[in-house]
mmCIF file of C-alpha atoms in Angstrom:
data_model
loop_
_atom_site.group_PDB
_atom_site.id
_atom_site.type_symbol
_atom_site.label_atom_id
_atom_site.label_comp_id
_atom_site.label_asym_id
_atom_site.label_seq_id
_atom_site.Cartn_x
_atom_site.Cartn_y
_atom_site.Cartn_z
ATOM 1 C CA UNK A 381 10.732 103.618 -19.290
ATOM 2 C CA UNK A 382 9.323 104.486 -23.256
ATOM 3 C CA UNK A 383 5.852 102.771 -23.269
ATOM 4 C CA UNK A 384 4.690 100.532 -25.993
ATOM 5 C CA UNK A 385 3.319 103.053 -28.396
ATOM 6 C CA UNK A 386 6.679 105.934 -28.353
ATOM 7 C CA UNK A 387 9.482 103.486 -27.659
ATOM 8 C CA UNK A 388 11.531 105.713 -28.228
ATOM 9 C CA UNK A 389 11.436 109.539 -26.936
ATOM 10 C CA UNK A 390 13.854 110.501 -29.767
ATOM 11 C CA UNK A 391 11.440 113.823 -30.249
ATOM 12 C CA UNK A 392 12.258 114.894 -27.282
ATOM 13 C CA UNK A 393 13.881 118.942 -28.617
ATOM 14 C CA UNK A 394 15.089 120.159 -31.817
ATOM 15 C CA UNK A 395 15.779 120.432 -35.854
ATOM 16 C CA UNK A 396 18.894 122.826 -36.080
ATOM 17 C CA UNK A 397 18.703 125.110 -38.207
ATOM 18 C CA UNK A 398 21.851 124.996 -39.798
ATOM 19 C CA UNK A 399 23.390 124.249 -43.331
ATOM 20 C CA UNK A 400 26.151 123.143 -42.110
ATOM 21 C CA UNK A 401 30.378 124.161 -43.363
ATOM 22 C CA UNK A 402 31.483 120.439 -44.849
ATOM 23 C CA UNK A 403 30.521 118.354 -48.214
ATOM 24 C CA UNK A 404 28.775 115.444 -48.674
ATOM 25 C CA UNK A 405 31.426 112.688 -50.289
ATOM 26 C CA UNK A 406 31.062 108.935 -52.062
ATOM 27 C CA UNK A 407 32.993 106.311 -49.681
ATOM 28 C CA UNK A 408 33.196 103.530 -52.146
ATOM 29 C CA UNK A 409 29.307 102.234 -50.807
ATOM 30 C CA UNK A 410 28.549 105.117 -48.692
ATOM 31 C CA UNK A 411 27.279 108.824 -48.626
ATOM 32 C CA UNK A 412 29.868 110.685 -45.364
ATOM 33 C CA UNK A 413 29.133 114.431 -44.346
ATOM 34 C CA UNK A 414 33.392 115.319 -44.335
ATOM 35 C CA UNK A 415 34.259 118.681 -42.183
ATOM 36 C CA UNK A 416 38.437 119.670 -42.289
ATOM 37 C CA UNK A 417 39.739 120.933 -39.303
ATOM 38 C CA UNK A 418 41.674 125.040 -40.917
ATOM 39 C CA UNK A 419 45.011 122.908 -40.416
ATOM 40 C CA UNK A 420 46.009 119.367 -41.392
ATOM 41 C CA UNK A 421 46.408 117.048 -38.690
ATOM 42 C CA UNK A 422 46.403 113.271 -38.699
ATOM 43 C CA UNK A 423 43.432 113.010 -36.258
ATOM 44 C CA UNK A 424 40.219 112.304 -37.047
ATOM 45 C CA UNK A 425 36.490 111.688 -35.501
ATOM 46 C CA UNK A 426 34.073 109.580 -37.432
ATOM 47 C CA UNK A 427 30.857 110.500 -35.861
ATOM 48 C CA UNK A 428 27.411 108.318 -35.567
ATOM 49 C CA UNK A 429 24.183 109.868 -35.300
ATOM 50 C CA UNK A 430 20.892 108.626 -34.326
ATOM 51 C CA UNK A 431 17.454 107.752 -35.831
ATOM 52 C CA UNK A 432 16.781 111.042 -38.330
ATOM 53 C CA UNK A 433 19.947 109.575 -39.967
ATOM 54 C CA UNK A 434 23.481 110.852 -41.220
ATOM 55 C CA UNK A 435 22.201 114.619 -42.843
ATOM 56 C CA UNK A 436 20.042 115.273 -40.024
ATOM 57 C CA UNK A 437 21.256 118.937 -39.493
ATOM 58 C CA UNK A 438 22.060 118.509 -35.753
ATOM 59 C CA UNK A 439 24.634 115.381 -36.227
ATOM 60 C CA UNK A 440 26.122 117.488 -38.719
ATOM 61 C CA UNK A 441 26.797 120.731 -36.297
ATOM 62 C CA UNK A 442 28.151 118.319 -33.878
ATOM 63 C CA UNK A 443 30.639 117.370 -37.305
ATOM 64 C CA UNK A 444 31.590 120.913 -37.499
ATOM 65 C CA UNK A 445 32.125 121.323 -33.688
ATOM 66 C CA UNK A 446 34.588 118.879 -33.191
ATOM 67 C CA UNK A 447 36.520 120.352 -37.367
ATOM 68 C CA UNK A 448 36.376 123.129 -35.395
ATOM 69 C CA UNK A 449 38.164 121.242 -32.131
ATOM 70 C CA UNK A 450 40.940 120.551 -34.471
ATOM 71 C CA UNK A 451 39.629 117.476 -35.906
ATOM 72 C CA UNK A 452 38.908 115.765 -39.645
ATOM 73 C CA UNK A 453 34.546 114.873 -38.993
ATOM 74 C CA UNK A 454 32.892 112.291 -40.359
ATOM 75 C CA UNK A 455 29.106 111.515 -40.931
ATOM 76 C CA UNK A 456 28.968 108.853 -43.003
ATOM 77 C CA UNK A 457 25.058 107.149 -43.633
ATOM 78 C CA UNK A 458 25.236 103.737 -41.543
ATOM 79 C CA UNK A 459 21.981 103.264 -43.015
ATOM 80 C CA UNK A 460 22.962 102.837 -46.067
ATOM 81 C CA UNK A 461 20.241 104.683 -48.297
ATOM 82 C CA UNK A 462 17.778 103.104 -45.919
ATOM 83 C CA UNK A 463 15.654 105.582 -44.719
ATOM 84 C CA UNK A 464 16.657 107.838 -41.801
ATOM 85 C CA UNK A 465 13.255 107.458 -39.026
ATOM 86 C CA UNK A 466 10.982 110.754 -39.422
ATOM 87 C CA UNK A 467 8.226 111.970 -36.938
ATOM 88 C CA UNK A 468 5.523 111.723 -38.688
ATOM 89 C CA UNK A 469 6.260 107.245 -38.832
ATOM 90 C CA UNK A 470 3.832 105.777 -36.833
ATOM 91 C CA UNK A 471 5.680 104.567 -33.595
ATOM 92 C CA UNK A 472 4.354 101.216 -33.654
ATOM 93 C CA UNK A 473 5.794 100.623 -36.333
ATOM 94 C CA UNK A 474 9.273 101.626 -34.395
ATOM 95 C CA UNK A 475 11.182 98.317 -33.051
ATOM 96 C CA UNK A 476 10.243 96.504 -36.757
ATOM 97 C CA UNK A 477 12.274 99.482 -38.391
ATOM 98 C CA UNK A 478 14.661 98.852 -35.883
ATOM 99 C CA UNK A 479 15.470 95.627 -36.441
ATOM 100 C CA UNK A 480 16.973 96.150 -39.916
ATOM 101 C CA UNK A 481 19.202 98.746 -38.727
ATOM 102 C CA UNK A 482 21.161 97.283 -36.116
ATOM 103 C CA UNK A 483 23.984 99.384 -34.359
ATOM 104 C CA UNK A 484 26.051 95.673 -33.876
ATOM 105 C CA UNK A 485 26.035 95.320 -37.790
ATOM 106 C CA UNK A 486 28.331 98.212 -38.598
ATOM 107 C CA UNK A 487 31.760 96.737 -39.122
ATOM 108 C CA UNK A 488 31.922 96.629 -42.548
ATOM 109 C CA UNK A 489 31.054 99.994 -43.008
ATOM 110 C CA UNK A 490 33.127 100.949 -40.536
ATOM 111 C CA UNK A 491 36.117 99.545 -42.494
ATOM 112 C CA UNK A 492 35.185 101.130 -45.708
ATOM 113 C CA UNK A 493 35.480 104.310 -43.776
ATOM 114 C CA UNK A 494 38.547 103.441 -41.525
ATOM 115 C CA UNK A 495 40.066 103.193 -44.994
ATOM 116 C CA UNK A 496 38.746 106.186 -46.854
ATOM 117 C CA UNK A 497 40.412 108.349 -43.467
ATOM 118 C CA UNK A 498 43.670 106.488 -43.522
ATOM 119 C CA UNK A 499 44.406 106.688 -47.599
ATOM 120 C CA UNK A 500 42.233 109.439 -48.329
ATOM 121 C CA UNK A 501 42.844 111.993 -45.209
ATOM 122 C CA UNK A 502 46.382 111.302 -43.947
ATOM 123 C CA UNK A 503 44.958 110.040 -40.140
ATOM 124 C CA UNK A 504 46.150 107.753 -37.762
ATOM 125 C CA UNK A 505 44.348 108.268 -34.882
ATOM 126 C CA UNK A 506 40.789 107.768 -35.425
ATOM 127 C CA UNK A 507 38.038 108.265 -32.241
ATOM 128 C CA UNK A 508 34.405 107.605 -32.892
ATOM 129 C CA UNK A 509 31.254 109.185 -31.113
ATOM 130 C CA UNK A 510 27.234 108.230 -31.497
ATOM 131 C CA UNK A 511 24.263 109.818 -30.199
ATOM 132 C CA UNK A 512 20.969 107.460 -29.423
ATOM 133 C CA UNK A 513 21.418 104.740 -32.117
ATOM 134 C CA UNK A 514 25.434 105.952 -32.706
ATOM 135 C CA UNK A 515 25.781 105.754 -28.935
ATOM 136 C CA UNK A 516 24.534 102.222 -28.285
ATOM 137 C CA UNK A 517 26.923 101.355 -32.493
ATOM 138 C CA UNK A 518 30.653 103.314 -30.147
ATOM 139 C CA UNK A 519 29.929 100.438 -26.935
ATOM 140 C CA UNK A 520 29.446 97.643 -29.662
ATOM 141 C CA UNK A 521 32.636 99.455 -31.844
ATOM 142 C CA UNK A 522 34.793 99.528 -28.333
ATOM 143 C CA UNK A 523 33.939 96.830 -27.412
ATOM 144 C CA UNK A 524 35.735 95.070 -30.529
ATOM 145 C CA UNK A 525 37.598 97.643 -33.133
ATOM 146 C CA UNK A 526 40.937 97.225 -32.299
ATOM 147 C CA UNK A 527 41.735 100.511 -35.121
ATOM 148 C CA UNK A 528 40.152 103.201 -33.585
ATOM 149 C CA UNK A 529 41.686 104.777 -30.160
ATOM 150 C CA UNK A 530 39.096 105.718 -28.114
ATOM 151 C CA UNK A 531 34.678 106.633 -28.042
ATOM 152 C CA UNK A 532 33.185 108.488 -26.814
ATOM 153 C CA UNK A 533 29.479 107.247 -26.270
ATOM 154 C CA UNK A 534 25.553 109.605 -25.518
ATOM 155 C CA UNK A 535 23.265 107.914 -24.221
ATOM 156 C CA UNK A 536 23.850 105.416 -26.493
ATOM 157 C CA UNK A 537 20.831 102.632 -25.439
ATOM 158 C CA UNK A 538 22.236 100.246 -22.876
ATOM 159 C CA UNK A 539 20.395 97.265 -23.455
ATOM 160 C CA UNK A 540 21.442 96.401 -26.770
ATOM 161 C CA UNK A 541 25.019 95.668 -25.393
ATOM 162 C CA UNK A 542 23.960 94.663 -21.903
ATOM 163 C CA UNK A 543 25.663 92.007 -20.781
ATOM 164 C CA UNK A 544 29.360 92.898 -22.520
ATOM 165 C CA UNK A 545 31.418 95.493 -20.674
ATOM 166 C CA UNK A 546 35.319 94.058 -21.810
ATOM 167 C CA UNK A 547 36.071 97.711 -23.594
ATOM 168 C CA UNK A 548 39.098 97.790 -25.227
ATOM 169 C CA UNK A 549 39.643 101.414 -25.883
ATOM 170 C CA UNK A 550 39.041 104.201 -23.063
ATOM 171 C CA UNK A 551 35.608 105.252 -23.484
ATOM 172 C CA UNK A 552 33.088 108.074 -22.680
ATOM 173 C CA UNK A 553 30.166 107.384 -21.548
ATOM 174 C CA UNK A 554 27.532 110.579 -21.230
ATOM 175 C CA UNK A 555 23.681 109.716 -19.861
ATOM 176 C CA UNK A 556 21.212 112.225 -19.031
ATOM 177 C CA UNK A 557 19.245 111.779 -15.503
ATOM 178 C CA UNK A 558 16.141 111.506 -16.707
ATOM 179 C CA UNK A 559 15.981 109.427 -19.638
ATOM 180 C CA UNK A 560 13.328 107.962 -19.845
ATOM 181 C CA UNK A 561 14.155 104.677 -22.402
ATOM 182 C CA UNK A 562 17.697 104.560 -20.548
ATOM 183 C CA UNK A 563 16.409 103.683 -16.824
ATOM 184 C CA UNK A 564 19.368 105.307 -14.004
ATOM 185 C CA UNK A 565 19.638 100.737 -12.797
ATOM 186 C CA UNK A 566 20.663 100.365 -16.269
ATOM 187 C CA UNK A 567 23.014 103.083 -15.846
ATOM 188 C CA UNK A 568 24.638 101.282 -12.117
ATOM 189 C CA UNK A 569 24.671 98.151 -13.162
ATOM 190 C CA UNK A 570 26.797 99.470 -16.623
ATOM 191 C CA UNK A 571 28.601 100.815 -14.256
ATOM 192 C CA UNK A 572 28.952 97.437 -12.138
ATOM 193 C CA UNK A 573 30.005 95.657 -14.743
ATOM 194 C CA UNK A 574 32.100 98.701 -15.933
ATOM 195 C CA UNK A 575 34.127 98.026 -12.664
ATOM 196 C CA UNK A 576 34.568 94.138 -13.137
ATOM 197 C CA UNK A 577 35.812 93.221 -16.217
ATOM 198 C CA UNK A 578 36.838 96.703 -17.907
ATOM 199 C CA UNK A 579 41.142 96.691 -18.232
ATOM 200 C CA UNK A 580 41.122 100.291 -19.788
ATOM 201 C CA UNK A 581 40.031 103.798 -19.007
ATOM 202 C CA UNK A 582 36.246 104.831 -18.567
ATOM 203 C CA UNK A 583 33.961 106.840 -17.170
ATOM 204 C CA UNK A 584 30.015 107.234 -16.602
ATOM 205 C CA UNK A 585 29.040 110.357 -16.151
ATOM 206 C CA UNK A 586 24.839 112.184 -15.293
ATOM 207 C CA UNK A 587 24.045 114.692 -16.618
ATOM 208 C CA UNK A 588 21.152 116.094 -13.851
ATOM 209 C CA UNK A 589 17.575 116.680 -14.687
ATOM 210 C CA UNK A 590 18.280 116.897 -18.208
ATOM 211 C CA UNK A 591 16.765 114.680 -21.205
ATOM 212 C CA UNK A 592 17.196 111.774 -24.073
ATOM 213 C CA UNK A 593 19.129 113.902 -26.815
ATOM 214 C CA UNK A 594 20.113 116.838 -25.388
ATOM 215 C CA UNK A 595 23.471 117.204 -26.687
ATOM 216 C CA UNK A 596 22.806 117.580 -29.930
ATOM 217 C CA UNK A 597 19.288 117.772 -29.634
ATOM 218 C CA UNK A 598 18.216 120.476 -27.243
ATOM 219 C CA UNK A 599 19.465 124.321 -28.165
ATOM 220 C CA UNK A 600 21.542 125.903 -26.014
ATOM 221 C CA UNK A 601 18.732 129.249 -25.815
ATOM 222 C CA UNK A 602 15.420 126.817 -25.354
ATOM 223 C CA UNK A 603 15.418 126.186 -21.644
ATOM 224 C CA UNK A 604 18.854 128.554 -19.246
ATOM 225 C CA UNK A 605 18.882 125.595 -16.636
ATOM 226 C CA UNK A 606 19.950 123.345 -19.529
ATOM 227 C CA UNK A 607 22.616 125.352 -20.357
ATOM 228 C CA UNK A 608 25.467 124.478 -18.771
ATOM 229 C CA UNK A 609 24.507 120.843 -19.221
ATOM 230 C CA UNK A 610 24.381 120.991 -23.040
ATOM 231 C CA UNK A 611 27.729 123.253 -22.759
ATOM 232 C CA UNK A 612 29.289 120.976 -20.212
ATOM 233 C CA UNK A 613 28.534 117.952 -22.407
ATOM 234 C CA UNK A 614 29.897 119.294 -25.273
ATOM 235 C CA UNK A 615 32.257 119.938 -23.315
ATOM 236 C CA UNK A 616 33.530 116.274 -21.849
ATOM 237 C CA UNK A 617 33.229 115.138 -24.905
ATOM 238 C CA UNK A 618 35.864 117.507 -26.503
ATOM 239 C CA UNK A 619 37.932 116.658 -23.215
ATOM 240 C CA UNK A 620 38.204 113.513 -23.472
ATOM 241 C CA UNK A 621 38.677 112.912 -27.477
ATOM 242 C CA UNK A 622 42.095 115.680 -26.767
ATOM 243 C CA UNK A 623 42.916 113.564 -23.911
ATOM 244 C CA UNK A 624 43.334 110.235 -26.259
ATOM 245 C CA UNK A 625 44.516 111.310 -29.404
#
């Protein structure tokens, strides 16, 4: 488990040196990063960032990857202008910082983004993926938003929504085998609750030996034994979206 001094292990991994292929747009009161595929499509994916915010190159890299696989990808600023977490911040202040950025209170922004995707981009089938803080937001949306088709939650913090498991849409949960912030007992409990209560398709997958953030916060070349799992996680994410969008 994370200790009080550092309640989230999100500093594991790298900040990619990556510029992005998309562009920044203003969607009503929200700024967003948008990347579109070469061919026209009616399928879109909302990408929900982690605590490092919508401008993190790693998250834009993932959005561009989705666009390269045929999806309109949009990564909105779900902190709505509030500052993203910085590694130089004092971890002792993290919980107070987090209270003003609730992953379960993004419905207004999601509504604005869905309208934009439908009216400005011609999207008819829309899914959502999210990382860490964003992974918890995906679970929230899969429990309550009727307009989304599917979701992929990557190492979403279970404790935010652990009491609810009646998902509305097919959802894929990606977890790391050595995630100090999300113990495997929590993952097992989530699986049990989904088995009891969930009426839609779902999958919970644990990637052995991996740490929090591995799919988007680790460079493929950083450690040879991690590379297959990083690539597998990304491939699994795309395959799930391909199946349900």
